[in-house]
């Protein structure tokens, strides 16, 4: 009669021991959705100004790739077990050298391209290679069956200004190539996982992105504006000044390369959801032109936007030359004559190649006494491109 409890205790102990044995899970790339060799083709065109600072992002595209894994418990010991598969990405080819001291906008490494002054980074929103790129959940739900799950990775390809921009054609075949890596899960601790690491589906690039340096040509390099011959009675009071009628001085720029660039990652920027050609919408960052005007004679204190006459024998006295500019809204505005830069009117639509600056100039009285004579002046304009 005393033996029965002992047998019952032994049976319970043996049952508990069997339950403590580790479960087994194995994972793989399914034959029905094998690893892919994804290839994306660029066909881009951007213009970049010489004055854009080093580190500026000139182009940003995103491409999406999907991945399928399947898992099972070969001995059905892990049915009902849920787990997360850690994953990251890695470079499988880096054809060019690292650009020292230059990072992209998110702090990722930048590599040389075949065009001087232009580098490239390939990354995800999670960071550089080796950093986890989100969860890949899985659960072994059924006896004697493989269970699959699907996930995506979005890669960002960015061109970064690394030095003086050289016009040329960037060949995307020199961009780093990447693939996703799935590592052994670390939990649950009582599960033995096999099949890892799994390297899944490479992504590489080809095609070209043309880089054009943004420039314009003046229609007339040295422009002469005739302010006319005047008598003292021609000086009329206007806005606190006595001056002659305004004369137009139109600076026309032609053959402008101002298409623009992709200065930030945009939902509407270049992208591809499946392997193939990357879309090329219009750039959302248009090039700008910085304009500065420098008088070749001294500025007259107390008289806005007014310079002295060019020194010469037989000059008139008591007058200066005032210069102003119509702004982008058609309003008359002042323009510094000391070489300080002002930003241009908005660039023209992409399908046009010209810009106009509408200057006006006149004589103004700077003294109660005006004597006749020559009254010439000159300014030098400088264009900077961004």
mmCIF file of C-alpha atoms in Angstrom:
data_model
loop_
_atom_site.group_PDB
_atom_site.id
_atom_site.type_symbol
_atom_site.label_atom_id
_atom_site.label_comp_id
_atom_site.label_asym_id
_atom_site.label_seq_id
_atom_site.Cartn_x
_atom_site.Cartn_y
_atom_site.Cartn_z
ATOM 1 C CA UNK A 1 0.000 0.000 0.000
ATOM 2 C CA UNK A 2 2.956 2.353 0.594
ATOM 3 C CA UNK A 3 4.373 1.812 -2.912
ATOM 4 C CA UNK A 4 1.542 3.493 -4.803
ATOM 5 C CA UNK A 5 2.314 7.141 -3.785
ATOM 6 C CA UNK A 6 5.948 6.610 -4.699
ATOM 7 C CA UNK A 7 4.978 5.390 -8.158
ATOM 8 C CA UNK A 8 2.699 8.405 -8.603
ATOM 9 C CA UNK A 9 5.468 10.823 -7.590
ATOM 10 C CA UNK A 10 7.908 9.174 -9.979
ATOM 11 C CA UNK A 11 5.421 9.421 -12.860
ATOM 12 C CA UNK A 12 4.894 13.137 -12.257
ATOM 13 C CA UNK A 13 8.614 13.739 -12.103
ATOM 14 C CA UNK A 14 9.200 11.953 -15.392
ATOM 15 C CA UNK A 15 6.376 13.904 -17.042
ATOM 16 C CA UNK A 16 7.898 17.240 -15.905
ATOM 17 C CA UNK A 17 11.325 16.230 -17.191
ATOM 18 C CA UNK A 18 9.976 15.467 -20.653
ATOM 19 C CA UNK A 19 8.241 18.840 -20.891
ATOM 20 C CA UNK A 20 11.512 20.696 -20.170
ATOM 21 C CA UNK A 21 13.227 19.483 -23.336
ATOM 22 C CA UNK A 22 13.974 22.207 -25.912
ATOM 23 C CA UNK A 23 11.678 22.653 -28.893
ATOM 24 C CA UNK A 24 13.023 22.782 -32.432
ATOM 25 C CA UNK A 25 12.346 25.279 -35.229
ATOM 26 C CA UNK A 26 13.948 25.478 -38.640
ATOM 27 C CA UNK A 27 13.532 28.312 -41.163
ATOM 28 C CA UNK A 28 14.370 28.739 -44.840
ATOM 29 C CA UNK A 29 13.656 30.625 -48.043
ATOM 30 C CA UNK A 30 10.673 28.854 -49.645
ATOM 31 C CA UNK A 31 11.115 27.182 -53.002
ATOM 32 C CA UNK A 32 7.922 28.884 -54.171
ATOM 33 C CA UNK A 33 9.420 32.351 -53.465
ATOM 34 C CA UNK A 34 13.159 31.964 -53.986
ATOM 35 C CA UNK A 35 15.744 34.659 -53.351
ATOM 36 C CA UNK A 36 15.737 37.364 -56.009
ATOM 37 C CA UNK A 37 18.514 39.215 -57.770
ATOM 38 C CA UNK A 38 16.848 42.624 -57.832
ATOM 39 C CA UNK A 39 18.168 45.238 -60.231
ATOM 40 C CA UNK A 40 17.038 48.867 -60.426
ATOM 41 C CA UNK A 41 17.802 51.205 -63.311
ATOM 42 C CA UNK A 42 18.403 54.948 -63.003
ATOM 43 C CA UNK A 43 17.684 57.397 -65.788
ATOM 44 C CA UNK A 44 18.031 60.752 -64.028
ATOM 45 C CA UNK A 45 19.009 64.322 -64.783
ATOM 46 C CA UNK A 46 19.775 67.055 -62.258
ATOM 47 C CA UNK A 47 21.511 70.414 -62.206
ATOM 48 C CA UNK A 48 23.598 71.554 -59.259
ATOM 49 C CA UNK A 49 25.099 74.949 -58.572
ATOM 50 C CA UNK A 50 28.736 75.589 -57.802
ATOM 51 C CA UNK A 51 27.864 77.401 -54.558
ATOM 52 C CA UNK A 52 25.835 74.563 -53.007
ATOM 53 C CA UNK A 53 27.686 73.575 -49.825
ATOM 54 C CA UNK A 54 29.544 70.292 -49.484
ATOM 55 C CA UNK A 55 27.256 67.710 -47.903
ATOM 56 C CA UNK A 56 24.166 68.828 -49.832
ATOM 57 C CA UNK A 57 21.950 65.953 -50.939
ATOM 58 C CA UNK A 58 21.525 66.328 -54.695
ATOM 59 C CA UNK A 59 19.488 63.224 -55.430
ATOM 60 C CA UNK A 60 17.473 60.764 -53.378
ATOM 61 C CA UNK A 61 15.603 57.708 -54.622
ATOM 62 C CA UNK A 62 13.926 54.862 -52.774
ATOM 63 C CA UNK A 63 13.398 51.281 -53.904
ATOM 64 C CA UNK A 64 11.347 48.550 -52.239
ATOM 65 C CA UNK A 65 12.143 44.856 -52.109
ATOM 66 C CA UNK A 66 10.119 42.066 -50.493
ATOM 67 C CA UNK A 67 11.234 38.921 -48.705
ATOM 68 C CA UNK A 68 9.475 35.678 -47.759
ATOM 69 C CA UNK A 69 10.649 33.194 -45.127
ATOM 70 C CA UNK A 70 8.975 30.023 -43.898
ATOM 71 C CA UNK A 71 9.464 28.099 -40.673
ATOM 72 C CA UNK A 72 8.326 24.799 -39.208
ATOM 73 C CA UNK A 73 8.887 22.605 -36.195
ATOM 74 C CA UNK A 74 10.258 19.371 -37.712
ATOM 75 C CA UNK A 75 9.234 17.276 -34.698
ATOM 76 C CA UNK A 76 6.150 19.396 -33.859
ATOM 77 C CA UNK A 77 7.752 20.299 -30.545
ATOM 78 C CA UNK A 78 7.373 24.064 -31.098
ATOM 79 C CA UNK A 79 3.834 24.291 -32.476
ATOM 80 C CA UNK A 80 2.253 27.445 -31.072
ATOM 81 C CA UNK A 81 5.608 29.164 -30.543
ATOM 82 C CA UNK A 82 5.859 32.805 -31.648
ATOM 83 C CA UNK A 83 9.184 34.568 -32.124
ATOM 84 C CA UNK A 84 10.837 37.468 -33.884
ATOM 85 C CA UNK A 85 13.655 37.019 -36.388
ATOM 86 C CA UNK A 86 16.346 39.719 -36.041
ATOM 87 C CA UNK A 87 17.414 41.104 -39.391
ATOM 88 C CA UNK A 88 19.639 43.736 -40.935
ATOM 89 C CA UNK A 89 21.287 44.421 -44.270
ATOM 90 C CA UNK A 90 24.858 44.194 -45.466
ATOM 91 C CA UNK A 91 26.962 45.360 -48.383
ATOM 92 C CA UNK A 92 27.921 42.531 -50.700
ATOM 93 C CA UNK A 93 29.910 44.786 -53.023
ATOM 94 C CA UNK A 94 31.462 48.236 -52.575
ATOM 95 C CA UNK A 95 33.151 49.046 -55.889
ATOM 96 C CA UNK A 96 34.568 52.411 -54.824
ATOM 97 C CA UNK A 97 36.393 54.029 -51.921
ATOM 98 C CA UNK A 98 34.912 55.690 -48.864
ATOM 99 C CA UNK A 99 34.881 59.498 -48.991
ATOM 100 C CA UNK A 100 36.669 60.555 -45.780
ATOM 101 C CA UNK A 101 35.019 63.178 -43.609
ATOM 102 C CA UNK A 102 31.724 63.228 -45.533
ATOM 103 C CA UNK A 103 28.435 61.727 -44.292
ATOM 104 C CA UNK A 104 24.956 61.826 -45.747
ATOM 105 C CA UNK A 105 22.074 63.676 -44.080
ATOM 106 C CA UNK A 106 21.476 60.772 -41.665
ATOM 107 C CA UNK A 107 25.128 60.234 -40.780
ATOM 108 C CA UNK A 108 25.793 57.297 -43.115
ATOM 109 C CA UNK A 109 29.015 56.703 -45.016
ATOM 110 C CA UNK A 110 29.390 58.144 -48.503
ATOM 111 C CA UNK A 111 31.328 56.412 -51.280
ATOM 112 C CA UNK A 112 32.922 57.812 -54.402
ATOM 113 C CA UNK A 113 31.201 57.745 -57.777
ATOM 114 C CA UNK A 114 32.871 58.043 -61.152
ATOM 115 C CA UNK A 115 32.126 61.808 -61.182
ATOM 116 C CA UNK A 116 34.416 64.034 -59.059
ATOM 117 C CA UNK A 117 32.551 65.960 -56.383
ATOM 118 C CA UNK A 118 29.654 63.483 -56.244
ATOM 119 C CA UNK A 119 29.384 60.653 -53.699
ATOM 120 C CA UNK A 120 26.708 58.038 -53.014
ATOM 121 C CA UNK A 121 25.188 56.442 -49.932
ATOM 122 C CA UNK A 122 22.912 53.397 -49.800
ATOM 123 C CA UNK A 123 20.997 52.946 -46.572
ATOM 124 C CA UNK A 124 17.665 52.302 -44.858
ATOM 125 C CA UNK A 125 15.744 54.506 -42.440
ATOM 126 C CA UNK A 126 17.189 52.419 -39.605
ATOM 127 C CA UNK A 127 20.810 53.291 -40.266
ATOM 128 C CA UNK A 128 24.016 51.715 -41.584
ATOM 129 C CA UNK A 129 24.684 48.038 -42.385
ATOM 130 C CA UNK A 130 24.400 45.704 -39.419
ATOM 131 C CA UNK A 131 21.771 47.798 -37.617
ATOM 132 C CA UNK A 132 18.433 46.055 -37.113
ATOM 133 C CA UNK A 133 15.805 47.084 -39.655
ATOM 134 C CA UNK A 134 12.571 46.275 -37.874
ATOM 135 C CA UNK A 135 10.833 43.116 -36.787
ATOM 136 C CA UNK A 136 10.093 39.978 -38.763
ATOM 137 C CA UNK A 137 7.489 38.141 -36.650
ATOM 138 C CA UNK A 138 6.820 34.448 -37.103
ATOM 139 C CA UNK A 139 4.654 31.810 -35.405
ATOM 140 C CA UNK A 140 4.658 28.049 -35.896
ATOM 141 C CA UNK A 141 0.904 27.504 -35.949
ATOM 142 C CA UNK A 142 0.324 24.055 -37.387
ATOM 143 C CA UNK A 143 1.464 20.475 -37.080
ATOM 144 C CA UNK A 144 3.646 19.195 -39.914
ATOM 145 C CA UNK A 145 3.342 22.405 -41.949
ATOM 146 C CA UNK A 146 5.569 25.262 -43.006
ATOM 147 C CA UNK A 147 4.326 28.746 -42.064
ATOM 148 C CA UNK A 148 5.460 31.727 -44.137
ATOM 149 C CA UNK A 149 5.619 35.482 -43.641
ATOM 150 C CA UNK A 150 6.428 38.380 -45.959
ATOM 151 C CA UNK A 151 8.243 41.625 -45.250
ATOM 152 C CA UNK A 152 9.690 44.607 -47.108
ATOM 153 C CA UNK A 153 12.829 46.693 -47.045
ATOM 154 C CA UNK A 154 13.076 50.202 -48.451
ATOM 155 C CA UNK A 155 16.561 51.262 -49.512
ATOM 156 C CA UNK A 156 17.495 54.913 -50.009
ATOM 157 C CA UNK A 157 20.059 55.841 -52.634
ATOM 158 C CA UNK A 158 21.456 59.354 -52.230
ATOM 159 C CA UNK A 159 23.918 61.447 -54.178
ATOM 160 C CA UNK A 160 25.889 63.803 -51.946
ATOM 161 C CA UNK A 161 28.057 66.754 -52.920
ATOM 162 C CA UNK A 162 31.571 65.937 -51.711
ATOM 163 C CA UNK A 163 33.505 68.734 -53.434
ATOM 164 C CA UNK A 164 33.385 71.024 -56.460
ATOM 165 C CA UNK A 165 30.741 69.607 -58.778
ATOM 166 C CA UNK A 166 32.033 68.342 -62.087
ATOM 167 C CA UNK A 167 29.470 67.949 -64.859
ATOM 168 C CA UNK A 168 29.275 64.342 -65.946
ATOM 169 C CA UNK A 169 27.275 61.141 -65.958
ATOM 170 C CA UNK A 170 27.133 59.114 -62.744
ATOM 171 C CA UNK A 171 27.171 55.394 -63.504
ATOM 172 C CA UNK A 172 25.014 53.525 -60.998
ATOM 173 C CA UNK A 173 26.856 50.272 -61.602
ATOM 174 C CA UNK A 174 29.450 51.677 -59.171
ATOM 175 C CA UNK A 175 26.942 51.999 -56.308
ATOM 176 C CA UNK A 176 27.210 49.611 -53.333
ATOM 177 C CA UNK A 177 25.166 46.404 -53.639
ATOM 178 C CA UNK A 178 23.142 45.168 -50.672
ATOM 179 C CA UNK A 179 21.281 42.160 -49.336
ATOM 180 C CA UNK A 180 19.147 41.425 -46.303
ATOM 181 C CA UNK A 181 20.382 39.122 -43.541
ATOM 182 C CA UNK A 182 18.175 37.173 -41.100
ATOM 183 C CA UNK A 183 19.952 36.060 -37.926
ATOM 184 C CA UNK A 184 19.197 33.409 -35.304
ATOM 185 C CA UNK A 185 16.371 34.450 -32.948
ATOM 186 C CA UNK A 186 17.417 34.851 -29.327
ATOM 187 C CA UNK A 187 14.014 34.104 -27.783
ATOM 188 C CA UNK A 188 12.324 31.978 -26.618
ATOM 189 C CA UNK A 189 15.402 30.609 -24.885
ATOM 190 C CA UNK A 190 14.074 27.028 -24.810
ATOM 191 C CA UNK A 191 13.824 26.789 -28.615
ATOM 192 C CA UNK A 192 16.607 25.487 -30.825
ATOM 193 C CA UNK A 193 16.647 27.428 -34.116
ATOM 194 C CA UNK A 194 18.345 26.108 -37.244
ATOM 195 C CA UNK A 195 18.831 27.385 -40.784
ATOM 196 C CA UNK A 196 20.370 30.718 -39.809
ATOM 197 C CA UNK A 197 21.867 33.048 -40.858
ATOM 198 C CA UNK A 198 19.769 33.451 -44.004
ATOM 199 C CA UNK A 199 21.090 35.834 -46.653
ATOM 200 C CA UNK A 200 18.198 36.884 -48.818
ATOM 201 C CA UNK A 201 17.851 38.592 -52.221
ATOM 202 C CA UNK A 202 20.559 40.933 -53.462
ATOM 203 C CA UNK A 203 19.835 44.448 -54.707
ATOM 204 C CA UNK A 204 22.039 46.221 -57.225
ATOM 205 C CA UNK A 205 21.824 49.229 -59.522
ATOM 206 C CA UNK A 206 22.580 50.282 -63.065
ATOM 207 C CA UNK A 207 21.747 53.139 -65.418
ATOM 208 C CA UNK A 208 22.900 56.732 -65.140
ATOM 209 C CA UNK A 209 22.196 60.081 -63.507
ATOM 210 C CA UNK A 210 23.394 63.052 -65.521
ATOM 211 C CA UNK A 211 24.890 65.923 -63.527
ATOM 212 C CA UNK A 212 24.792 69.363 -65.140
ATOM 213 C CA UNK A 213 26.322 72.417 -63.499
ATOM 214 C CA UNK A 214 23.623 75.081 -63.225
ATOM 215 C CA UNK A 215 24.644 78.121 -65.246
ATOM 216 C CA UNK A 216 23.178 80.882 -67.400
ATOM 217 C CA UNK A 217 24.612 83.136 -70.092
ATOM 218 C CA UNK A 218 23.934 86.886 -70.174
ATOM 219 C CA UNK A 219 22.303 87.950 -73.418
ATOM 220 C CA UNK A 220 24.550 91.036 -73.393
ATOM 221 C CA UNK A 221 27.752 90.794 -71.394
ATOM 222 C CA UNK A 222 28.436 94.538 -71.095
ATOM 223 C CA UNK A 223 25.174 96.451 -71.123
ATOM 224 C CA UNK A 224 24.969 100.229 -71.649
ATOM 225 C CA UNK A 225 21.986 102.124 -70.270
ATOM 226 C CA UNK A 226 21.468 105.648 -71.573
ATOM 227 C CA UNK A 227 20.107 107.788 -68.748
ATOM 228 C CA UNK A 228 19.727 110.703 -71.145
ATOM 229 C CA UNK A 229 20.633 114.394 -71.128
ATOM 230 C CA UNK A 230 18.694 116.534 -68.680
ATOM 231 C CA UNK A 231 18.195 120.052 -67.460
ATOM 232 C CA UNK A 232 17.765 120.919 -63.806
ATOM 233 C CA UNK A 233 14.043 121.399 -64.379
ATOM 234 C CA UNK A 234 13.804 117.677 -65.304
ATOM 235 C CA UNK A 235 14.484 116.673 -61.692
ATOM 236 C CA UNK A 236 11.120 115.937 -60.076
ATOM 237 C CA UNK A 237 10.443 115.069 -56.457
ATOM 238 C CA UNK A 238 9.513 111.412 -55.900
ATOM 239 C CA UNK A 239 9.640 109.454 -52.643
ATOM 240 C CA UNK A 240 11.856 112.009 -50.971
ATOM 241 C CA UNK A 241 14.304 112.430 -53.863
ATOM 242 C CA UNK A 242 14.615 114.865 -56.721
ATOM 243 C CA UNK A 243 15.391 112.762 -59.760
ATOM 244 C CA UNK A 244 15.047 112.314 -63.486
ATOM 245 C CA UNK A 245 12.669 109.762 -65.045
ATOM 246 C CA UNK A 246 13.618 106.132 -64.516
ATOM 247 C CA UNK A 247 15.253 104.226 -67.359
ATOM 248 C CA UNK A 248 14.904 100.466 -67.804
ATOM 249 C CA UNK A 249 17.932 98.213 -67.647
ATOM 250 C CA UNK A 250 16.890 94.632 -68.357
ATOM 251 C CA UNK A 251 19.449 91.928 -67.583
ATOM 252 C CA UNK A 252 18.445 88.858 -69.579
ATOM 253 C CA UNK A 253 19.968 85.456 -68.886
ATOM 254 C CA UNK A 254 19.631 82.713 -71.479
ATOM 255 C CA UNK A 255 20.597 79.058 -71.972
ATOM 256 C CA UNK A 256 19.987 78.426 -68.272
ATOM 257 C CA UNK A 257 20.550 74.931 -66.874
ATOM 258 C CA UNK A 258 18.264 75.161 -63.873
ATOM 259 C CA UNK A 259 16.331 71.904 -63.804
ATOM 260 C CA UNK A 260 16.987 71.450 -60.105
ATOM 261 C CA UNK A 261 17.756 68.553 -57.801
ATOM 262 C CA UNK A 262 16.197 66.258 -55.210
ATOM 263 C CA UNK A 263 17.379 67.885 -52.013
ATOM 264 C CA UNK A 264 15.394 65.732 -49.592
ATOM 265 C CA UNK A 265 13.705 62.370 -49.437
ATOM 266 C CA UNK A 266 10.213 63.013 -50.772
ATOM 267 C CA UNK A 267 7.183 60.780 -51.109
ATOM 268 C CA UNK A 268 6.941 62.086 -54.659
ATOM 269 C CA UNK A 269 10.638 61.696 -55.482
ATOM 270 C CA UNK A 270 12.324 59.057 -57.645
ATOM 271 C CA UNK A 271 11.191 55.584 -56.597
ATOM 272 C CA UNK A 272 10.501 52.013 -57.659
ATOM 273 C CA UNK A 273 8.213 49.503 -55.970
ATOM 274 C CA UNK A 274 9.461 46.573 -58.059
ATOM 275 C CA UNK A 275 12.757 45.925 -59.850
ATOM 276 C CA UNK A 276 13.101 47.870 -63.072
ATOM 277 C CA UNK A 277 13.357 51.540 -63.968
ATOM 278 C CA UNK A 278 13.243 54.141 -61.218
ATOM 279 C CA UNK A 279 10.702 56.889 -61.859
ATOM 280 C CA UNK A 280 12.011 60.397 -62.555
ATOM 281 C CA UNK A 281 9.480 63.071 -61.535
ATOM 282 C CA UNK A 282 10.331 66.755 -61.759
ATOM 283 C CA UNK A 283 12.821 67.864 -59.084
ATOM 284 C CA UNK A 284 11.236 69.437 -56.023
ATOM 285 C CA UNK A 285 14.296 71.613 -55.310
ATOM 286 C CA UNK A 286 14.826 74.197 -58.032
ATOM 287 C CA UNK A 287 18.182 75.872 -58.517
ATOM 288 C CA UNK A 288 18.533 79.448 -57.332
ATOM 289 C CA UNK A 289 20.712 82.259 -58.564
ATOM 290 C CA UNK A 290 22.401 84.631 -56.176
ATOM 291 C CA UNK A 291 22.890 88.115 -57.605
ATOM 292 C CA UNK A 292 25.181 90.800 -56.255
ATOM 293 C CA UNK A 293 25.805 94.281 -57.648
ATOM 294 C CA UNK A 294 28.915 96.324 -56.882
ATOM 295 C CA UNK A 295 29.240 100.015 -57.720
ATOM 296 C CA UNK A 296 32.530 100.948 -59.366
ATOM 297 C CA UNK A 297 32.494 104.278 -57.533
ATOM 298 C CA UNK A 298 31.795 105.303 -53.958
ATOM 299 C CA UNK A 299 28.343 105.134 -52.398
ATOM 300 C CA UNK A 300 26.716 108.389 -51.329
ATOM 301 C CA UNK A 301 25.863 108.486 -47.642
ATOM 302 C CA UNK A 302 22.272 109.359 -46.855
ATOM 303 C CA UNK A 303 21.003 108.402 -50.299
ATOM 304 C CA UNK A 304 19.731 104.849 -50.595
ATOM 305 C CA UNK A 305 20.991 102.745 -53.501
ATOM 306 C CA UNK A 306 22.882 105.728 -54.910
ATOM 307 C CA UNK A 307 26.461 105.841 -56.167
ATOM 308 C CA UNK A 308 28.750 108.669 -57.133
ATOM 309 C CA UNK A 309 29.639 109.412 -60.724
ATOM 310 C CA UNK A 310 32.686 107.735 -62.198
ATOM 311 C CA UNK A 311 35.552 110.218 -61.584
ATOM 312 C CA UNK A 312 36.355 112.059 -64.795
ATOM 313 C CA UNK A 313 37.316 115.584 -65.933
ATOM 314 C CA UNK A 314 34.387 117.809 -66.774
ATOM 315 C CA UNK A 315 31.989 115.823 -64.596
ATOM 316 C CA UNK A 316 28.659 117.229 -63.533
ATOM 317 C CA UNK A 317 28.349 117.980 -59.822
ATOM 318 C CA UNK A 318 25.495 117.681 -57.393
ATOM 319 C CA UNK A 319 24.095 114.450 -58.865
ATOM 320 C CA UNK A 320 24.426 110.707 -58.325
ATOM 321 C CA UNK A 321 22.999 107.601 -59.951
ATOM 322 C CA UNK A 322 20.305 105.603 -58.161
ATOM 323 C CA UNK A 323 19.658 101.943 -59.051
ATOM 324 C CA UNK A 324 16.684 99.826 -58.038
ATOM 325 C CA UNK A 325 15.174 96.469 -58.938
ATOM 326 C CA UNK A 326 11.677 95.088 -59.390
ATOM 327 C CA UNK A 327 11.205 92.099 -57.076
ATOM 328 C CA UNK A 328 9.520 88.784 -57.888
ATOM 329 C CA UNK A 329 6.086 90.285 -57.245
ATOM 330 C CA UNK A 330 6.672 93.259 -59.499
ATOM 331 C CA UNK A 331 7.246 95.715 -56.655
ATOM 332 C CA UNK A 332 10.115 98.160 -56.716
ATOM 333 C CA UNK A 333 12.790 97.276 -54.205
ATOM 334 C CA UNK A 334 16.206 98.492 -53.289
ATOM 335 C CA UNK A 335 19.357 96.683 -54.200
ATOM 336 C CA UNK A 336 22.604 96.941 -52.255
ATOM 337 C CA UNK A 337 25.424 98.358 -54.355
ATOM 338 C CA UNK A 338 28.168 97.113 -52.038
ATOM 339 C CA UNK A 339 28.391 93.561 -53.371
ATOM 340 C CA UNK A 340 26.062 91.937 -50.842
ATOM 341 C CA UNK A 341 24.154 89.087 -52.411
ATOM 342 C CA UNK A 342 20.425 89.016 -53.003
ATOM 343 C CA UNK A 343 18.572 85.873 -54.085
ATOM 344 C CA UNK A 344 17.020 85.841 -57.505
ATOM 345 C CA UNK A 345 13.446 85.780 -58.574
ATOM 346 C CA UNK A 346 12.049 82.221 -58.576
ATOM 347 C CA UNK A 347 13.579 80.107 -61.326
ATOM 348 C CA UNK A 348 11.575 79.690 -64.500
ATOM 349 C CA UNK A 349 9.498 76.593 -65.239
ATOM 350 C CA UNK A 350 11.557 73.560 -66.192
ATOM 351 C CA UNK A 351 10.664 73.881 -69.874
ATOM 352 C CA UNK A 352 12.034 77.443 -70.125
ATOM 353 C CA UNK A 353 15.677 78.485 -70.192
ATOM 354 C CA UNK A 354 15.713 82.217 -69.445
ATOM 355 C CA UNK A 355 15.479 84.668 -66.551
ATOM 356 C CA UNK A 356 15.109 88.445 -66.474
ATOM 357 C CA UNK A 357 16.193 90.970 -63.870
ATOM 358 C CA UNK A 358 14.390 94.263 -64.310
ATOM 359 C CA UNK A 359 16.660 97.059 -63.083
ATOM 360 C CA UNK A 360 15.858 100.747 -63.347
ATOM 361 C CA UNK A 361 18.249 103.669 -62.962
ATOM 362 C CA UNK A 362 18.111 107.467 -62.869
ATOM 363 C CA UNK A 363 19.982 110.582 -61.801
ATOM 364 C CA UNK A 364 19.153 112.025 -58.389
ATOM 365 C CA UNK A 365 20.104 115.392 -56.969
ATOM 366 C CA UNK A 366 22.451 115.160 -53.987
ATOM 367 C CA UNK A 367 22.968 118.908 -53.615
ATOM 368 C CA UNK A 368 20.975 122.099 -53.955
ATOM 369 C CA UNK A 369 23.448 123.150 -56.617
ATOM 370 C CA UNK A 370 23.844 121.125 -59.824
ATOM 371 C CA UNK A 371 26.438 121.984 -62.441
ATOM 372 C CA UNK A 372 26.437 120.538 -65.976
ATOM 373 C CA UNK A 373 28.913 117.983 -67.264
ATOM 374 C CA UNK A 374 29.415 114.314 -67.910
ATOM 375 C CA UNK A 375 27.533 111.939 -65.620
ATOM 376 C CA UNK A 376 28.648 108.334 -66.092
ATOM 377 C CA UNK A 377 28.588 105.411 -63.700
ATOM 378 C CA UNK A 378 29.166 101.677 -63.751
ATOM 379 C CA UNK A 379 28.247 98.613 -61.741
ATOM 380 C CA UNK A 380 29.467 95.029 -61.908
ATOM 381 C CA UNK A 381 27.037 92.167 -61.325
ATOM 382 C CA UNK A 382 28.012 88.713 -60.114
ATOM 383 C CA UNK A 383 25.922 85.549 -60.424
ATOM 384 C CA UNK A 384 26.236 82.646 -58.006
ATOM 385 C CA UNK A 385 24.457 79.351 -58.622
ATOM 386 C CA UNK A 386 22.868 77.089 -56.010
#
